[in-house]
Coordinates of C-alpha atoms and ligand atoms in Angstrom, one line a residue:
X120 CA 113.9 116.6 120.1
X121 CA 114.3 113.8 122.9
X122 CA 116.8 110.9 121.5
X123 CA 114.0 108.5 121.6
X124 CA 111.2 110.5 119.4
X125 CA 114.0 110.9 116.6
X126 CA 112.2 109.7 113.2
X127 CA 115.1 107.5 112.1
X128 CA 112.8 105.1 110.2
X129 CA 110.7 107.8 108.4
X130 CA 113.8 109.5 107.1
X131 CA 115.6 106.5 106.1
X132 CA 111.9 105.0 104.3
X133 CA 111.2 108.6 102.4
X134 CA 115.4 107.9 101.0
X135 CA 114.8 104.8 100.2
X136 CA 111.5 105.8 97.8
X137 CA 113.7 108.4 96.5
X138 CA 116.7 107.1 95.7
X139 CA 117.8 104.4 93.1
X140 CA 119.2 101.4 94.4
X141 CA 122.6 102.4 93.4
X142 CA 122.5 105.3 95.7
X143 CA 121.1 104.2 98.7
X144 CA 124.1 102.9 100.2
X145 CA 126.6 105.7 100.5
X146 CA 129.6 104.9 102.3
X147 CA 131.4 108.2 102.5
X148 CA 129.8 111.1 103.7
X149 CA 130.6 115.2 102.7
X150 CA 129.5 118.1 104.9
X151 CA 129.5 121.3 102.7
X152 CA 130.3 124.8 104.6
X153 CA 129.7 128.0 103.7
X154 CA 130.3 128.9 100.4
X155 CA 131.1 125.0 99.8
X156 CA 128.3 123.7 98.2
X157 CA 129.5 123.3 95.0
X158 CA 131.7 120.4 96.5
X159 CA 128.8 118.2 95.1
X160 CA 129.6 119.2 91.6
X161 CA 132.0 116.2 91.4
X162 CA 129.5 113.9 91.9
X163 CA 127.7 112.1 88.8
X164 CA 124.5 110.6 88.5
X165 CA 122.9 113.2 91.0
X166 CA 120.0 113.0 92.8
X167 CA 119.2 116.2 95.5
X168 CA 116.8 115.7 98.1
X169 CA 115.4 119.0 99.5
X170 CA 116.0 119.0 103.3
X171 CA 111.8 120.1 103.4
X172 CA 111.1 116.4 102.6
X173 CA 113.1 115.0 104.7
X174 CA 111.2 114.4 108.3
X175 CA 113.3 115.5 111.4
X176 CA 115.8 117.6 109.2
X177 CA 115.4 121.6 109.6
X178 CA 115.8 124.1 106.9
X179 CA 119.5 126.0 106.7
X180 CA 118.8 129.7 107.0
X181 CA 122.8 131.0 106.2
X182 CA 123.8 132.8 103.0
X183 CA 126.2 130.4 101.3
X184 CA 123.8 126.9 102.7
X185 CA 121.8 125.3 100.3
X186 CA 119.4 122.7 102.2
X187 CA 119.2 119.5 100.0
X188 CA 121.4 115.9 100.6
X189 CA 122.8 115.2 97.2
X190 CA 123.5 111.4 96.4
X191 CA 125.9 110.5 93.8
X192 CA 128.8 108.6 92.5
X193 CA 132.7 109.7 92.3
X194 CA 135.9 108.3 91.1
X195 CA 136.7 106.3 88.1
X196 CA 134.8 103.0 87.1
X197 CA 131.4 102.5 88.9
X198 CA 132.2 105.1 91.2
X199 CA 131.8 105.4 94.5
X200 CA 128.5 105.8 96.2
X201 CA 128.9 109.3 98.2
X202 CA 126.1 111.8 99.9
X203 CA 126.8 115.1 100.2
X204 CA 125.1 117.6 102.8
X205 CA 124.6 120.9 100.8
X206 CA 124.3 123.4 103.8
X207 CA 124.4 122.6 107.5
X208 CA 122.5 123.6 110.4
X209 CA 124.1 125.8 113.1
X210 CA 123.0 126.3 116.8
X211 CA 123.1 129.9 116.3
X212 CA 120.2 129.6 113.8
X213 CA 118.4 128.3 116.7
X214 CA 118.2 124.8 115.8
X215 CA 118.6 122.6 118.8
X216 CA 121.7 120.4 119.1
X217 CA 119.7 117.4 118.4
X218 CA 118.5 118.8 114.6
X219 CA 122.1 120.2 114.5
X220 CA 123.5 117.0 114.5
X221 CA 120.3 114.4 112.8
X222 CA 121.7 114.5 109.3
X223 CA 124.8 113.0 110.7
X224 CA 122.9 110.0 112.7
X225 CA 120.9 109.5 109.5
X226 CA 124.4 109.4 107.2
X227 CA 125.5 106.8 109.7
X228 CA 121.8 104.8 109.3
X229 CA 122.7 104.7 105.6
X230 CA 125.8 103.0 105.9
X231 CA 128.5 105.9 106.0
X232 CA 131.6 104.9 107.7
X233 CA 133.8 107.7 106.5
X234 CA 132.7 111.4 107.1
X235 CA 134.5 114.9 105.1
X236 CA 133.7 117.7 107.1
X237 CA 134.3 121.2 105.5
X238 CA 134.1 124.5 107.1
X239 CA 135.1 128.2 106.7
X240 CA 137.0 129.7 109.4
X241 CA 138.6 132.7 110.6
X242 CA 142.7 132.5 111.3
X243 CA 144.2 133.3 114.2
X244 CA 147.7 132.1 113.6
X245 CA 149.8 134.3 111.1
X246 CA 151.3 131.1 109.2
X247 CA 147.9 130.5 108.0
X248 CA 146.7 133.0 105.5
X249 CA 143.7 133.2 103.8
X250 CA 143.0 130.3 101.2
X251 CA 144.9 127.8 103.2
X252 CA 143.3 124.5 103.9
X253 CA 143.8 123.4 107.1
X254 CA 143.4 119.3 108.4
X255 CA 142.2 120.2 112.0
X256 CA 144.1 117.7 114.2
X257 CA 142.5 118.7 117.3
X258 CA 139.4 121.2 118.4
X259 CA 138.9 123.4 121.5
X260 CA 135.0 123.2 121.8
X261 CA 134.3 126.8 123.8
X262 CA 130.4 126.3 124.5
X263 CA 131.0 122.4 125.1
X264 CA 133.2 123.5 128.0
X265 CA 131.2 126.4 129.6
X266 CA 127.6 125.6 129.3
X267 CA 125.5 122.7 128.2
X268 CA 125.8 123.0 124.4
X269 CA 127.1 119.5 123.8
X270 CA 124.9 117.1 121.5
X271 CA 125.5 114.0 123.5
X272 CA 124.0 115.8 126.2
X273 CA 120.9 113.9 127.5
X274 CA 119.6 110.0 127.6
X275 CA 121.7 107.7 125.9
X276 CA 120.9 106.5 122.2
X277 CA 121.0 103.0 123.0
X278 CA 123.4 100.5 125.0
X279 CA 125.9 100.1 122.6
X280 CA 126.5 104.1 122.7
X281 CA 129.4 104.8 125.0
X282 CA 128.5 107.1 127.9
X283 CA 131.6 109.2 128.1
X284 CA 133.0 108.9 124.9
X285 CA 136.6 109.8 124.2
X286 CA 138.0 112.4 122.1
X287 CA 142.1 112.1 121.7
X288 CA 141.3 110.2 118.5
X289 CA 138.3 112.4 117.4
X290 CA 140.0 113.1 113.9
X291 CA 141.1 110.2 112.1
X292 CA 145.0 110.1 111.1
X293 CA 144.2 107.6 108.5
X294 CA 141.9 110.1 106.6
X295 CA 144.5 113.3 107.5
X296 CA 147.4 111.0 105.8
X297 CA 145.4 110.4 102.7
X298 CA 144.4 114.3 102.5
X299 CA 148.1 115.1 102.7
X300 CA 148.6 112.1 100.1
X301 CA 146.0 113.4 98.3
X302 CA 147.2 117.0 98.2
X303 CA 150.7 115.6 97.1
X304 CA 149.0 113.5 93.9
X305 CA 147.0 117.0 93.4
X306 CA 150.5 118.8 93.4
X307 CA 149.0 121.3 95.6
X308 CA 151.8 123.9 97.0
X309 CA 153.3 122.8 100.4
X310 CA 151.1 125.4 102.1
X311 CA 148.0 125.1 100.5
X312 CA 147.2 122.3 103.3
X313 CA 148.3 123.0 106.5
X314 CA 147.6 121.2 109.8
X315 CA 146.1 123.3 113.1
X316 CA 143.7 123.3 116.0
X317 CA 140.1 124.1 115.5
X318 CA 138.2 126.1 118.3
X319 CA 134.4 126.0 118.1
X320 CA 132.7 129.3 119.2
X321 CA 128.7 129.2 119.4
X322 CA 128.6 132.5 117.2
X323 CA 126.8 134.0 115.2
X324 CA 129.1 137.5 116.3
X325 CA 132.8 137.4 115.4
X326 CA 135.5 137.7 117.8
X327 CA 136.1 140.7 119.4
X328 CA 140.4 141.4 119.1
X329 CA 140.2 140.3 123.1
X330 CA 138.5 136.8 122.3
X331 CA 141.0 135.8 119.4
X332 CA 144.2 136.8 121.4
X333 CA 142.2 134.4 124.0
X334 CA 141.8 131.3 121.9
X335 CA 144.6 132.0 120.2
X336 CA 146.2 131.4 123.8
X337 CA 144.5 128.5 124.3
X338 CA 146.0 126.7 121.5
X339 CA 143.8 127.6 118.5
X340 CA 144.7 128.4 114.9
X341 CA 141.4 128.5 113.2
X342 CA 137.8 129.9 114.9
X343 CA 134.4 129.1 113.4
X344 CA 131.0 128.2 114.4
X345 CA 130.1 124.9 113.2
X346 CA 131.4 121.3 113.0
X347 CA 132.2 119.9 116.3
X348 CA 128.8 118.8 117.0
X349 CA 129.1 117.3 113.8
X350 CA 132.2 115.5 114.9
X351 CA 130.8 114.6 118.2
X352 CA 127.8 113.0 116.9
X353 CA 130.1 111.0 114.0
X354 CA 132.4 109.9 116.4
X355 CA 129.5 108.5 118.8
X356 CA 128.3 106.7 115.7
X357 CA 131.7 105.3 115.0
X358 CA 132.7 107.2 111.9
X359 CA 135.9 107.9 111.0
X360 CA 135.8 111.8 110.7
X361 CA 138.2 114.2 109.2
X362 CA 137.6 118.2 109.4
X363 CA 139.2 120.8 106.6
X364 CA 138.8 124.2 107.3
X365 CA 139.1 126.9 104.4
X366 CA 140.6 130.1 106.1
X367 CA 138.5 133.0 104.8
X368 CA 139.6 135.9 107.0
X369 CA 142.2 136.2 109.6
X370 CA 140.5 137.2 113.2
X371 CA 141.5 140.8 113.7
X372 CA 144.0 141.0 116.6
X373 CA 145.5 144.1 116.5
X374 CA 149.1 144.0 117.9
X375 CA 148.2 146.9 120.5
X376 CA 145.2 148.6 121.4
X377 CA 144.9 152.3 119.3
X378 CA 145.0 154.4 122.4
X379 CA 142.1 157.1 121.7
X380 CA 143.2 158.8 125.0
X381 CA 146.4 159.6 123.1
X382 CA 144.7 160.3 119.5
X383 CA 142.7 163.0 121.5
X384 CA 145.6 164.6 123.4
X385 CA 147.3 164.8 120.0
X386 CA 144.8 166.5 118.2
X387 CA 144.5 169.1 121.0
X388 CA 148.0 169.5 120.7
X389 CA 147.7 170.3 116.7
X390 CA 149.4 166.9 116.0
X391 CA 146.9 164.8 115.1
X392 CA 147.7 161.2 114.6
X393 CA 147.1 159.2 111.2
X394 CA 143.6 157.2 112.2
X395 CA 144.3 153.2 110.7
X396 CA 140.8 152.0 109.2
X397 CA 139.1 150.0 111.3
X398 CA 138.8 146.3 110.2
X399 CA 135.8 143.9 110.5
X400 CA 135.2 140.6 109.4
X401 CA 131.8 140.0 107.0
X402 CA 130.1 136.9 105.8
X403 CA 130.3 138.4 102.3
X404 CA 134.3 138.2 102.4
X405 CA 134.0 134.6 103.8
X406 CA 131.6 133.7 100.9
X407 CA 134.1 135.1 98.4
X408 CA 137.1 133.2 99.6
X409 CA 134.8 130.1 99.7
X410 CA 133.8 130.5 96.1
X411 CA 137.4 131.3 95.4
X412 CA 138.7 128.3 96.8
X413 CA 135.9 125.9 96.1
X414 CA 137.5 124.0 93.1
X415 CA 140.9 123.7 95.0
X416 CA 138.5 121.8 97.9
X417 CA 136.5 120.1 95.8
X418 CA 139.6 118.4 93.9
X419 CA 141.0 117.6 97.3
X420 CA 137.7 116.2 98.9
X421 CA 137.5 114.4 95.5
X422 CA 141.0 112.9 95.8
X423 CA 140.6 111.7 99.4
X424 CA 137.4 110.2 98.5
X425 CA 139.3 108.0 95.7
X426 CA 141.9 107.1 98.0
X427 CA 140.2 105.7 100.8
X428 CA 139.8 101.7 100.8
X429 CA 136.4 100.7 99.9
X430 CA 136.0 97.2 102.1
Ligands
LIG100 O1 128.9 126.5 108.5 P1 130.6 127.3 108.4 O2 131.1 126.8 109.4 O3 131.2 126.8 107.1 O4 130.1 128.8 108.0 C1 130.9 129.4 108.8 C2 130.6 129.8 110.6 C3 129.5 130.5 110.1 O5 128.5 130.1 109.9 C4 129.8 131.6 109.0 C5 130.2 133.0 109.4 O6 130.7 133.4 108.5 O7 130.5 130.7 108.1
GUN101 N1 133.6 132.4 114.6 C1 134.5 132.4 113.2 N2 133.8 132.1 112.5 C2 134.0 132.3 111.3 N3 134.0 131.5 110.0 C3 134.7 132.1 109.1 N4 135.2 133.3 109.9 C4 135.3 133.1 111.1 C5 135.7 133.7 111.9 O1 136.4 135.0 111.7 N5 135.3 133.7 113.4

């Protein structure tokens, strides 16, 4: 989909007809990561619009991702109008990058100014155990650096868009401050919300131990297969962005490789070495941790939203 062909007018018109007036101009957006679609249960007056009804949207094919936009209100009083993406598109599903980020551009056109992106991620850092939520302070986008997988490639969307987008300020300090203040208000343990660097890889394969070591050496704390295209499009659209990664597993990085040569030699010498089980990551494990921690993530996201100043 070339930029010029993006069907914004049609999508926005469908949404206008589907939504009551008080939900038509959300100021805050949420992207729900793997297993985290229940974040929308914090909303009231919810209207869900399936992606299948929305021109330009794809369908999420990944288990743990629904395929709809949920509009609703959050917080005290009249509430703040919010829109949540229940399910995202990953390039590894075969979606074009322009499709992956299309919902973000639609959210921007609806009036969203602050975006909270969540995801499930593997930990590369022993200090970030499973269950930790990580406020992302920076990122390494391996597919952007190594090949043509940057959603901003191609003709500019218009003269008001910067051709060369700076990313040293990609992850909003204002929103990260609110996240830590929100965690404090919620009485979360100090280690429940940490800070770290996210590495984006294309997936859908999980890391080999050597790749895990490489990413760790490159300064990454967690790794995942999503989010960064959304961050780039959101920043291009002028949104403030915070990324919250839920650590769902450790990337398997043994201190040293098992030597099969030594094991065979020991076996032949009649002194077999006990063989440790081989560890592997699974998407089911990722979803299970998402389910266990969905409420903490939901409370944190809701509290951040309540604290975002309304203008
Ligand atoms: O959409 P997110 O980033 O939350 O999903 C993660 C990355 C892969 O899509 C999947 C791997 O288990 O979970
Ligand atoms: N690349 C990657 N993505 C993940 N998403 C959740 N866990 C992981 C992981 O270990 N690696």
